[in-house]
Amino acid sequence: MTDIGKLFIFLGLLMLLVGGAILLLARLGFRGLPGDIQYQGQHVRFYFPIVTCIVISLALTAILWLWNWWARK
C-alpha cells in the first residue's frame, strides 16, 4: 500500500512541475512550434499542436529509453 502512496506523490509532483513549466512558457510568449495547425474562421477557432506533440513524444521516448537502459545496469 505504501508503494501506491509513493506513486501518487511522485505523479503529483510531476504534474506540478509540468503545470508550472506550461504557465512559465505561456508567460514567456510560447504559443506553439512552427508547423502546429491553427485555423481561425469567423465563428470557429481550431488549434492542433501536431509538431509540439511529436517533440514531446520524442523527448519522453528518449527519457524512458534512458531510464530503462540505466535500470538494466
CSV table of C-alpha atoms in Angstrom, one decimal:
chain,number,residue,atom,x,y,z
A,1,MET,CA,0.0,0.0,0.0
A,2,THR,CA,2.9,2.4,0.6
A,3,ASP,CA,4.1,1.9,-2.9
A,4,ILE,CA,0.8,3.3,-4.3
A,5,GLY,CA,1.1,6.3,-2.0
A,6,LYS,CA,4.7,7.0,-3.2
A,7,LEU,CA,3.5,6.7,-6.8
A,8,PHE,CA,0.7,9.2,-6.2
A,9,ILE,CA,3.1,11.6,-4.6
A,10,PHE,CA,5.6,11.3,-7.5
A,11,LEU,CA,2.8,11.8,-10.1
A,12,GLY,CA,1.5,14.8,-8.2
A,13,LEU,CA,4.9,16.4,-8.1
A,14,LEU,CA,5.4,15.6,-11.8
A,15,MET,CA,2.1,17.2,-12.6
A,16,LEU,CA,3.0,20.3,-10.5
A,17,LEU,CA,6.3,20.6,-12.4
A,18,VAL,CA,4.7,20.2,-15.8
A,19,GLY,CA,1.9,22.7,-14.9
A,20,GLY,CA,4.5,25.2,-13.7
A,21,ALA,CA,6.5,24.8,-16.9
A,22,ILE,CA,3.4,25.4,-19.0
A,23,LEU,CA,2.5,28.5,-17.1
A,24,LEU,CA,6.1,29.8,-17.4
A,25,LEU,CA,6.2,29.2,-21.1
A,26,ALA,CA,2.9,30.9,-21.6
A,27,ARG,CA,4.1,34.0,-19.8
A,28,LEU,CA,7.3,34.0,-21.9
A,29,GLY,CA,5.1,34.1,-25.1
A,30,PHE,CA,5.3,30.5,-26.2
A,31,ARG,CA,2.4,29.8,-28.5
A,32,GLY,CA,3.5,26.5,-30.0
A,33,LEU,CA,6.0,25.4,-32.5
A,34,PRO,CA,6.1,26.2,-36.2
A,35,GLY,CA,4.1,23.5,-38.0
A,36,ASP,CA,1.3,23.4,-35.5
A,37,ILE,CA,-2.1,23.6,-37.3
A,38,GLN,CA,-4.1,26.6,-36.5
A,39,TYR,CA,-7.3,27.8,-38.1
A,40,GLN,CA,-9.5,30.7,-37.2
A,41,GLY,CA,-12.7,31.4,-39.0
A,42,GLN,CA,-15.5,33.8,-38.3
A,43,HIS,CA,-17.1,31.7,-35.7
A,44,VAL,CA,-14.6,28.8,-35.3
A,45,ARG,CA,-11.2,28.5,-33.8
A,46,PHE,CA,-9.2,25.2,-34.2
A,47,TYR,CA,-5.7,24.5,-32.9
A,48,PHE,CA,-3.9,21.2,-33.2
A,49,PRO,CA,-0.3,21.2,-31.9
A,50,ILE,CA,0.9,18.3,-34.0
A,51,VAL,CA,4.6,19.3,-34.1
A,52,THR,CA,4.5,20.0,-30.3
A,53,CYS,CA,3.0,16.6,-29.7
A,54,ILE,CA,5.8,15.0,-31.8
A,55,VAL,CA,8.5,16.8,-30.0
A,56,ILE,CA,7.1,15.9,-26.6
A,57,SER,CA,6.7,12.2,-27.7
A,58,LEU,CA,10.3,12.1,-28.9
A,59,ALA,CA,11.5,13.6,-25.6
A,60,LEU,CA,9.5,11.3,-23.4
A,61,THR,CA,10.6,8.3,-25.5
A,62,ALA,CA,14.3,9.3,-25.1
A,63,ILE,CA,13.8,9.8,-21.3
A,64,LEU,CA,12.1,6.5,-20.8
A,65,TRP,CA,14.7,4.7,-23.0
A,66,LEU,CA,17.5,6.2,-21.0
A,67,TRP,CA,15.7,5.3,-17.7
A,68,ASN,CA,15.3,1.7,-18.9
A,69,TRP,CA,18.9,1.5,-20.1
A,70,TRP,CA,20.1,2.8,-16.7
A,71,ALA,CA,17.9,0.5,-14.7
A,72,ARG,CA,19.4,-2.6,-16.5
A,73,LYS,CA,22.9,-1.7,-15.5
